[in-house]
Short mmCIF file of C-alpha atoms in Angstrom, two decimals:
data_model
loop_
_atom_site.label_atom_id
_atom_site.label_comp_id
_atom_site.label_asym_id
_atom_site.label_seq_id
_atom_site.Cartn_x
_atom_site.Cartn_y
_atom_site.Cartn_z
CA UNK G 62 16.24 5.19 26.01
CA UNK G 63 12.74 5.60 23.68
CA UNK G 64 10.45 2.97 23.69
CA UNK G 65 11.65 0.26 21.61
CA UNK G 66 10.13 -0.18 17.77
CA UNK G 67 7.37 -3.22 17.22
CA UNK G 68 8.11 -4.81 13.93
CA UNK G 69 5.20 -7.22 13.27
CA UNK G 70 5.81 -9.38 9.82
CA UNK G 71 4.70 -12.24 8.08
CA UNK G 72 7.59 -14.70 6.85
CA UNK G 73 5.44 -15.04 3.75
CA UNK G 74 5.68 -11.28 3.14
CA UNK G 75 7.93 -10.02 0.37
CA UNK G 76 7.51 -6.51 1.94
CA UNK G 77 8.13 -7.71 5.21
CA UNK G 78 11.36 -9.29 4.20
CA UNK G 79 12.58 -5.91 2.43
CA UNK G 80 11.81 -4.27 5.58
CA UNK G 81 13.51 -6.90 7.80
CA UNK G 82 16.64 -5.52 6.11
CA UNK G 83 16.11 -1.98 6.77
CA UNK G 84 14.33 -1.56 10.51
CA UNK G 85 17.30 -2.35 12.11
CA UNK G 86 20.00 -0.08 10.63
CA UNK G 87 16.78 2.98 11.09
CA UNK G 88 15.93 1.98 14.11
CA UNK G 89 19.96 2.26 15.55
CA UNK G 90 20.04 5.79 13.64
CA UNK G 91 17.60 7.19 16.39
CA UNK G 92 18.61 5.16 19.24
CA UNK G 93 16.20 2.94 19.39
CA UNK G 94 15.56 -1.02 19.28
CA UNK G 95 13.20 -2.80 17.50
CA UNK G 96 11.19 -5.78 18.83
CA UNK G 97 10.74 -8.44 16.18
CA UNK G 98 6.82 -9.83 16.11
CA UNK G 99 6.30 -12.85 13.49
CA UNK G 100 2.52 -12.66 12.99
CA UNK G 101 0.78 -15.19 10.35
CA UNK G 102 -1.92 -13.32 8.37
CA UNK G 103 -4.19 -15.92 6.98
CA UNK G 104 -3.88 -18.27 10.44
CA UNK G 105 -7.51 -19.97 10.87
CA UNK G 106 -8.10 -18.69 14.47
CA UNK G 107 -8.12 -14.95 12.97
CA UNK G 108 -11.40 -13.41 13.08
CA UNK G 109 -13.55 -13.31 9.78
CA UNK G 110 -14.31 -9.50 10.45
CA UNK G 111 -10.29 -9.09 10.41
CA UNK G 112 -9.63 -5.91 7.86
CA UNK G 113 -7.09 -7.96 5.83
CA UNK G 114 -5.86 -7.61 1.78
CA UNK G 115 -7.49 -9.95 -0.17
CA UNK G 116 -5.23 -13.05 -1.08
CA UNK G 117 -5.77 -12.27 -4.69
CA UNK G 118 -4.16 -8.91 -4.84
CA UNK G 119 -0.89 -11.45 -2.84
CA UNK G 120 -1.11 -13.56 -5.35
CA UNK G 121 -1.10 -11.20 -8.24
CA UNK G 122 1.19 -10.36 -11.11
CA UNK G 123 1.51 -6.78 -9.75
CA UNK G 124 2.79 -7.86 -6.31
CA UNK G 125 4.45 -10.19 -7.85
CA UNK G 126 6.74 -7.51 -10.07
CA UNK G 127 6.21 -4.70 -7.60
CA UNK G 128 8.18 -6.64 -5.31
CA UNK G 129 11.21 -7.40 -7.21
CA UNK G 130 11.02 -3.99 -8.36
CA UNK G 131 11.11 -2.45 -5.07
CA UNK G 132 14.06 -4.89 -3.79
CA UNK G 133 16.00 -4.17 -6.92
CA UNK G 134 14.77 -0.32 -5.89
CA UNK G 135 17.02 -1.18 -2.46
CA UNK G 136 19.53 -3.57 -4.16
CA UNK G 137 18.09 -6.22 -1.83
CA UNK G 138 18.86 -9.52 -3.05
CA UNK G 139 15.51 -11.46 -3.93
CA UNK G 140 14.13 -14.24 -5.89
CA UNK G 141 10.49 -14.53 -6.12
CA UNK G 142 9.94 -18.00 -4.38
CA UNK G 143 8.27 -20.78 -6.49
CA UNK G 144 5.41 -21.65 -3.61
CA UNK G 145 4.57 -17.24 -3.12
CA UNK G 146 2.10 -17.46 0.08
CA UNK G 147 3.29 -20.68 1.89
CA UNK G 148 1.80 -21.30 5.21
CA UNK G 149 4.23 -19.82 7.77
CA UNK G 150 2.51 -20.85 11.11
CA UNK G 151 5.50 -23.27 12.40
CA UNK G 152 7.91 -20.92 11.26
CA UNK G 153 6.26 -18.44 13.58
CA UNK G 154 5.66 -20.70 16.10
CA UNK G 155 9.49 -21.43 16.23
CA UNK G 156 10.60 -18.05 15.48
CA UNK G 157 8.45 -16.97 19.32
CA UNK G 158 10.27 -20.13 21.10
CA UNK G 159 13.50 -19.30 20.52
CA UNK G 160 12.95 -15.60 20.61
CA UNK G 161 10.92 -15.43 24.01
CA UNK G 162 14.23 -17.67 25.58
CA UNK G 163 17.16 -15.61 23.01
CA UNK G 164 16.00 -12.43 21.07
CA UNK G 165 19.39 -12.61 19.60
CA UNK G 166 18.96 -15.77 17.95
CA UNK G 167 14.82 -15.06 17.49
CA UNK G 168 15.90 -12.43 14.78
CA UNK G 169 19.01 -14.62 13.50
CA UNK G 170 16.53 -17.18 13.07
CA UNK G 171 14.20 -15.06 11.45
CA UNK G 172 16.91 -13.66 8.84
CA UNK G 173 17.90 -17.23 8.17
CA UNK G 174 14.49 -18.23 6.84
CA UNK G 175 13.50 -14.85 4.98
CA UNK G 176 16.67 -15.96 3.27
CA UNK G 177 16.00 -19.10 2.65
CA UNK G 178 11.83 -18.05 1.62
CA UNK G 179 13.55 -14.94 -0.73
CA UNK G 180 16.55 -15.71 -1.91
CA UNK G 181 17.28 -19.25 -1.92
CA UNK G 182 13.86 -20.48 -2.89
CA UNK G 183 13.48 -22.83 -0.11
CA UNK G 184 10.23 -23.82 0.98
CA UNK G 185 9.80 -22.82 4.59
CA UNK G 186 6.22 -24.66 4.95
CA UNK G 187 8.47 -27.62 5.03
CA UNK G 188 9.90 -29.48 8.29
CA UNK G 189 13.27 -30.23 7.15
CA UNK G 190 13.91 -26.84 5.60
CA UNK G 191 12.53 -25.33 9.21
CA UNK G 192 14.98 -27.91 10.99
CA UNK G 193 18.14 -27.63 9.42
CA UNK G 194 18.08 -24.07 9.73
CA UNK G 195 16.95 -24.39 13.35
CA UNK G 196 20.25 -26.94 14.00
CA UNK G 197 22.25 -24.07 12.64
CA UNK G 198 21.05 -21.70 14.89
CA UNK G 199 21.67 -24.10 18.11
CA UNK G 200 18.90 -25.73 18.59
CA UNK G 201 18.55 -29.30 19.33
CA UNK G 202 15.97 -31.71 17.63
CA UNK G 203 14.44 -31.99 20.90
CA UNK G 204 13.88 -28.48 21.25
CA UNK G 205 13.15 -27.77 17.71
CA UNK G 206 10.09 -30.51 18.44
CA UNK G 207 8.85 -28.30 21.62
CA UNK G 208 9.43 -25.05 19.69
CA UNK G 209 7.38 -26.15 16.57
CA UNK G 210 4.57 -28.80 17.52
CA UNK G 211 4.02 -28.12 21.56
CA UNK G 212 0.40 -26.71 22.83
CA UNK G 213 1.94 -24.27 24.52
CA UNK G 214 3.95 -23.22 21.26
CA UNK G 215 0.99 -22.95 19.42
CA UNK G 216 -1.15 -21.15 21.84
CA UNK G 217 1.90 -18.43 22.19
CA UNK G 218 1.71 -17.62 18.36
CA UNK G 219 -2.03 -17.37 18.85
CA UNK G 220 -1.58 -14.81 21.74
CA UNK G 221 0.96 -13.24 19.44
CA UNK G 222 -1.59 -13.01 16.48
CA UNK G 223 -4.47 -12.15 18.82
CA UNK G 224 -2.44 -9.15 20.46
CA UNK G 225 -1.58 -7.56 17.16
CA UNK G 226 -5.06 -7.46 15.95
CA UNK G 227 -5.89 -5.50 19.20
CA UNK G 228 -3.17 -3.24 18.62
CA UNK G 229 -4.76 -2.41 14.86
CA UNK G 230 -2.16 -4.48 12.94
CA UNK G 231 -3.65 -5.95 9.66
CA UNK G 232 -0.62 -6.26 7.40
CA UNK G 233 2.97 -6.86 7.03
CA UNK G 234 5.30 -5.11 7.95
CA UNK G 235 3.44 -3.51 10.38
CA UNK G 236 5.51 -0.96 12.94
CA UNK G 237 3.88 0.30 15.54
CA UNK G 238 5.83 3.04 17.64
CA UNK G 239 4.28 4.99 20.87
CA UNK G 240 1.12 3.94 19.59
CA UNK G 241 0.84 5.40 16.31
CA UNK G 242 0.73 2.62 13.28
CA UNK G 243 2.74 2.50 9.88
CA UNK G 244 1.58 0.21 7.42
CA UNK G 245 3.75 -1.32 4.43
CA UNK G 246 7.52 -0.83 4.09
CA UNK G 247 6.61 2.24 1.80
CA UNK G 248 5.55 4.43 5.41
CA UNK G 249 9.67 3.66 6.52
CA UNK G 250 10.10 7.29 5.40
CA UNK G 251 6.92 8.55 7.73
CA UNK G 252 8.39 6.27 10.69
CA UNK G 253 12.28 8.25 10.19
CA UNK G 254 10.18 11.29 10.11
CA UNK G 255 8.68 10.25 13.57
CA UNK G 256 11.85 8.73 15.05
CA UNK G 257 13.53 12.08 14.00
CA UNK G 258 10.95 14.99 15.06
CA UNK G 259 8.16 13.37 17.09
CA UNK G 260 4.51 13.24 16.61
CA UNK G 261 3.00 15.03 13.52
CA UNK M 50 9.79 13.01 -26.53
CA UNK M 51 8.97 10.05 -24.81
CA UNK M 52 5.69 8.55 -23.84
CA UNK M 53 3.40 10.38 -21.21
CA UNK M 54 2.40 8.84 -17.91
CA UNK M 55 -1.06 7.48 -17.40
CA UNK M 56 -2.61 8.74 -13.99
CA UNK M 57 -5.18 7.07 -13.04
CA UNK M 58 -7.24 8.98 -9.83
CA UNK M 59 -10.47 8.42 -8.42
CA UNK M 60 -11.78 11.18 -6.88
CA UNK M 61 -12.58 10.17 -3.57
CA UNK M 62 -8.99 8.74 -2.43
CA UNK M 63 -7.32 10.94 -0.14
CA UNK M 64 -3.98 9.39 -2.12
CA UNK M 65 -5.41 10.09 -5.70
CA UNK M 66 -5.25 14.00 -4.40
CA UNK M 67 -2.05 13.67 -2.42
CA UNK M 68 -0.45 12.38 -5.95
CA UNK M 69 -2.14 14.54 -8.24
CA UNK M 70 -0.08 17.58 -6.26
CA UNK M 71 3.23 15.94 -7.51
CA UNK M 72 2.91 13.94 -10.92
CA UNK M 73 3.13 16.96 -12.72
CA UNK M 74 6.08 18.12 -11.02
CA UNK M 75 7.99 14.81 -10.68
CA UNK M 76 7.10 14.25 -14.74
CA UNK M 77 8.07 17.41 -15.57
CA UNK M 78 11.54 16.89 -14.39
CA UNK M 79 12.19 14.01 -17.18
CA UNK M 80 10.57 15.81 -20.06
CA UNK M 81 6.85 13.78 -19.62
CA UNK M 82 3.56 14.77 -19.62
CA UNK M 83 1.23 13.26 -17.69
CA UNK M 84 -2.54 12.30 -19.33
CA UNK M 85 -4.84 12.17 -16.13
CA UNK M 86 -7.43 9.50 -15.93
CA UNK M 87 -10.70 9.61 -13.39
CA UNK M 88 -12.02 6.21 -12.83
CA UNK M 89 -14.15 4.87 -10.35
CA UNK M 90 -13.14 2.64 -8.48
CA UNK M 91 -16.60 1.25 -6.48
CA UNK M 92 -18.63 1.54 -9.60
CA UNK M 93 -21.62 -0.39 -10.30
CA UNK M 94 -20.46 -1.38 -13.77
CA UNK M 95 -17.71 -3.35 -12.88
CA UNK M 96 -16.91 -6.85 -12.66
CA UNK M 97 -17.10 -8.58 -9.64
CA UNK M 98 -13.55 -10.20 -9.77
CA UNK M 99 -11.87 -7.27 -9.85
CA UNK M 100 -9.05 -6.96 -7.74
CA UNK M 101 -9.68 -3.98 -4.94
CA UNK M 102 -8.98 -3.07 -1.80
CA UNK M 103 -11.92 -3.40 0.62
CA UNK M 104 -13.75 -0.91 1.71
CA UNK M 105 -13.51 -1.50 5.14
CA UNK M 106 -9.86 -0.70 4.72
CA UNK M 107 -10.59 2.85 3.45
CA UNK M 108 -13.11 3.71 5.49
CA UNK M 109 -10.71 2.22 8.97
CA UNK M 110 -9.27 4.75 11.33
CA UNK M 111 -5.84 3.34 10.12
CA UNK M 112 -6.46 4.98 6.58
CA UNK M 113 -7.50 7.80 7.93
CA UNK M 114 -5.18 8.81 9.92
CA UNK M 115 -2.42 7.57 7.54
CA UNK M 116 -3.94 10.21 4.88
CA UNK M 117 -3.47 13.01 7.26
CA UNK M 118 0.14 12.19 8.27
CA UNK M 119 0.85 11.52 4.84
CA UNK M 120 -0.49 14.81 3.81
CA UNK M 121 1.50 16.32 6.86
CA UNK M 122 4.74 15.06 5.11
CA UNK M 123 4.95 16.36 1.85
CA UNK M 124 3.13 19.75 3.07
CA UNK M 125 0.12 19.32 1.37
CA UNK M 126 -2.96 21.12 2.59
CA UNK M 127 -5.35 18.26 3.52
CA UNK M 128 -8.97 17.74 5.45
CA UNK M 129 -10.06 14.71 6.15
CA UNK M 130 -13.61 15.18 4.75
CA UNK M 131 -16.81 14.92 6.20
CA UNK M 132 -18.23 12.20 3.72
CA UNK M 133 -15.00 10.32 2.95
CA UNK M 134 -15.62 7.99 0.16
CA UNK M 135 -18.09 9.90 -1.60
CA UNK M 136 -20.12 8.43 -4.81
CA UNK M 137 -17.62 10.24 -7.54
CA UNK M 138 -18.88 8.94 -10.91
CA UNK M 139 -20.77 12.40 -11.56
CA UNK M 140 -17.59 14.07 -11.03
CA UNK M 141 -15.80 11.68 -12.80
CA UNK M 142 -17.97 12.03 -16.19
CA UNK M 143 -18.20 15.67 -16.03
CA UNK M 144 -13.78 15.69 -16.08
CA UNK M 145 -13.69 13.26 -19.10
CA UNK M 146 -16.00 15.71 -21.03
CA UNK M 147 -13.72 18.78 -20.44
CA UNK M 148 -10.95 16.67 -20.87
CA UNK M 149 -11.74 14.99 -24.06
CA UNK M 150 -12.60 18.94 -25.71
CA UNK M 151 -9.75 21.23 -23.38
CA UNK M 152 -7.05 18.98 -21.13
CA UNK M 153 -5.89 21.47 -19.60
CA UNK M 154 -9.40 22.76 -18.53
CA UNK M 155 -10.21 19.68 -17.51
CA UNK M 156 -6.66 19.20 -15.32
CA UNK M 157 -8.14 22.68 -13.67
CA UNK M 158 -11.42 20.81 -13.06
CA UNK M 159 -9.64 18.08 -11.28
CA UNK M 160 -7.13 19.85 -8.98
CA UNK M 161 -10.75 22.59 -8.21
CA UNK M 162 -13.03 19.31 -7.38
CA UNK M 163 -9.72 17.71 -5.35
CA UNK M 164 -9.54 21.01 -3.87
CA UNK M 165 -13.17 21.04 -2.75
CA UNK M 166 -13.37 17.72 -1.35
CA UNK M 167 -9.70 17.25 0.68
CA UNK M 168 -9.57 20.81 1.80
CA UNK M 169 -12.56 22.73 1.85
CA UNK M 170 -14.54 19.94 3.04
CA UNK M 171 -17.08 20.31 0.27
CA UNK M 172 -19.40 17.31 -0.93
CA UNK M 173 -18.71 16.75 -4.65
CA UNK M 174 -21.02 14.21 -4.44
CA UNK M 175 -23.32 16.91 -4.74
CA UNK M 176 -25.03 18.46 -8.06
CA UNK M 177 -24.79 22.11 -6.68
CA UNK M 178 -21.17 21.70 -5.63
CA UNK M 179 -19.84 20.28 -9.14
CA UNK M 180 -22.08 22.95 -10.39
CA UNK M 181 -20.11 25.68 -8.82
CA UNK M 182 -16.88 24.50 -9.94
CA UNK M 183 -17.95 23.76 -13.33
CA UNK M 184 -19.31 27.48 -13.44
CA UNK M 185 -15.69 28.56 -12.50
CA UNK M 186 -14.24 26.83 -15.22
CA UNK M 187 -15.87 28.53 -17.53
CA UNK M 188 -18.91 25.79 -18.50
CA UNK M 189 -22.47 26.93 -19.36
CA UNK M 190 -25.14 25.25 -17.74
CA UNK M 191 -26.34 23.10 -20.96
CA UNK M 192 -22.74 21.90 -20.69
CA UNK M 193 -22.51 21.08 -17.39
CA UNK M 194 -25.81 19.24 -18.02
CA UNK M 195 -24.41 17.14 -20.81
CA UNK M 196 -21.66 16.23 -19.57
CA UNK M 197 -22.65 15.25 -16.03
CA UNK M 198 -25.92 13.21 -17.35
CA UNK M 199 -25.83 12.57 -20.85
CA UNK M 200 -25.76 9.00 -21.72
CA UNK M 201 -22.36 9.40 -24.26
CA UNK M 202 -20.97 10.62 -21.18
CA UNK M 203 -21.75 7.76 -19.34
CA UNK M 204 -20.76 5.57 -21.54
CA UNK M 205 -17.15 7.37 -22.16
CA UNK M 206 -16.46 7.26 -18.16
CA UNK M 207 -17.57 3.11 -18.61
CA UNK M 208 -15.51 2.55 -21.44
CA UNK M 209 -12.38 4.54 -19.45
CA UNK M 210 -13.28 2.28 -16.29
CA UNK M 211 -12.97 -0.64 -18.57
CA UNK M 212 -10.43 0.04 -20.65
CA UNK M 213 -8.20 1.03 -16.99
CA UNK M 214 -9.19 -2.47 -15.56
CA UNK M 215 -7.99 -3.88 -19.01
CA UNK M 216 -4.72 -2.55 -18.28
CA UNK M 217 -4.06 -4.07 -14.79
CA UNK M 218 -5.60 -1.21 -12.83
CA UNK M 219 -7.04 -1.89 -9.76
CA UNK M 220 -6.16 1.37 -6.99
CA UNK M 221 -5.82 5.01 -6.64
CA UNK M 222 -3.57 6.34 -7.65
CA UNK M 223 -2.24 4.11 -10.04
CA UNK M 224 0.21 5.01 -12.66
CA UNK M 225 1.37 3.06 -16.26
CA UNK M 226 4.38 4.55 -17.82
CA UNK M 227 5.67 2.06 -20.97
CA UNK M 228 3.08 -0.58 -19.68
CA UNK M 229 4.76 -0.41 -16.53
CA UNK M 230 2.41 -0.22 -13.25
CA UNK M 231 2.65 1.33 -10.37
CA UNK M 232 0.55 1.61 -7.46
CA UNK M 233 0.11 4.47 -4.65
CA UNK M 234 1.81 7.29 -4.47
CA UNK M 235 4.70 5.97 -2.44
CA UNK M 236 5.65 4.17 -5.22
CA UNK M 237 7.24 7.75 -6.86
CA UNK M 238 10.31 7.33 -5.69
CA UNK M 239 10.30 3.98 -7.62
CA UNK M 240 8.25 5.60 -10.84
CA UNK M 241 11.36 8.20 -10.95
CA UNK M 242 13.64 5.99 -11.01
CA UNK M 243 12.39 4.40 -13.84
CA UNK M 244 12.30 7.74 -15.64
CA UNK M 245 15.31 8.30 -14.77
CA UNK M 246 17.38 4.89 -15.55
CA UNK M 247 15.19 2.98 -17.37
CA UNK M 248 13.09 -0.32 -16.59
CA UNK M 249 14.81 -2.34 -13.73
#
């Protein structure tokens, strides 16, 4: 089997969540698996030098319509959330616990709170929205303390962060197969091309 | 007949070119024209708020690369050129003058200058170069001169800066249709759609 497909992603990322829906499914087409990588964008450890779009252009009308364009483009169901750009490090932080001990339930998770973020207008910078959709996944309140407040929980997102800005990763979604880098869900097309025919 | 689409293009973005070989096309297929619009997108001139990507983006590997696999994809003839990002406002004034007297001359002017710099390589920063092409076209030298240095010429490629950041502009390319905006070139699919259906 071909190396599997790193899918790096922001749960504050509209694009990432319209992409979350599609890897998958394009991934399967070609044989191939996809490794789910939550990254946070605007975390404080990042480097200042990091090549990053400017908050502004996040926060803008255009993304703001270009988004619900593009999932009504996919007939992806989507609701701009009310706080656009929440801070997503527990989230993340959560999302590596569970996924580094179940990858199963790391990408169930992850589904549950792009849902919640996109399409229920939930705020997922909040504990209690984080926990009850961790206690539907499984996890206990003991674990869902570890998972989202433990050293060793934060210094594994950090890794996670640090590692994708080695790799070149800057955005989200962010796929990165054999090496070669495809930015925004807008390159899926150049990825199936890949997947399909190899380097070009 | 219904309203043409605005293209907006700077010269120097490898996806300005890559869209300026399909807008035609794609328009053509729903009975639009298309009015094309150089701007500038790192000119002195403009505000400091403005909404861009950073430079450090387009001159990264990443974009780079992207451009040429891009390119690769829809079969267009592209070389990454020597002097990527290139100072294009002389370019840019000398287009609206042929434009605003012949558009169609000055559509020719475009795709020769596009030409120059993404496959020959040429640097249309460069009096002598733009010389050339505006030769071809069919412009004397006191033209050429006017409209490459002449302050009205200036001033029409400030106010066309101006009036594009007006209008939510803030990339290349960038396309309006019905006050509708769209961004990059891999938003097409999404801009025929709307020519096809209607807003969504």
């Amino acid at each position: 089997m071909s190396a599997p497909i790193d899918f790096f992603f922001d749960f504050a990322s509209p694009y990432g969540y319209i992409a979350s829906q599609q890897i998958d499914k394009l991934a399967a087409q070609y044989g191939r698996s996809v490794t789910w990588r939550a990254i946070v964008l605007d975390a404080n450890f990042q480097s200042l030098e990091r090549i990053r779009i400017p908050s502004n252009i996040m926060r803008s009308d255009y993304i703001r319509r270009d988004a619900e364009r593009l999932a009504a483009y996919y007939a992806t169901p989507y609701k701009t959330p009310s706080n656009l750009g929440a801070h997503t490090e527990q989230a993340a932080r959560i999302f590596h616990w569970v996924h580094d001990r179940q990858p199963e339930q790391g990408r169930d998770f992850a589904h549950r709170v792009l849902k919640a973020y996109f399409v229920d207008d939930q705020n997922i910078a909040a504990e209690k929205v984080l926990q009850a959709i961790a206690t539907d996944i499984g996890l206990s309140a003991e674990d869902f303390q570890e998972a989202s407040a433990n050293p060793a929980s934060r210094a594994r997102l950090k890794a996670e962060v640090d590692m994708a800005e080695a790799r070149g990763v800057f955005g989200s979604p962010f796929f990165i197969v054999e090496g070669e880098r495809f930015w925004g869900n807008d390159r899926l097309p150049q990825l199936e091309r890949w997947l399909a025919k190899g380097p070009y």
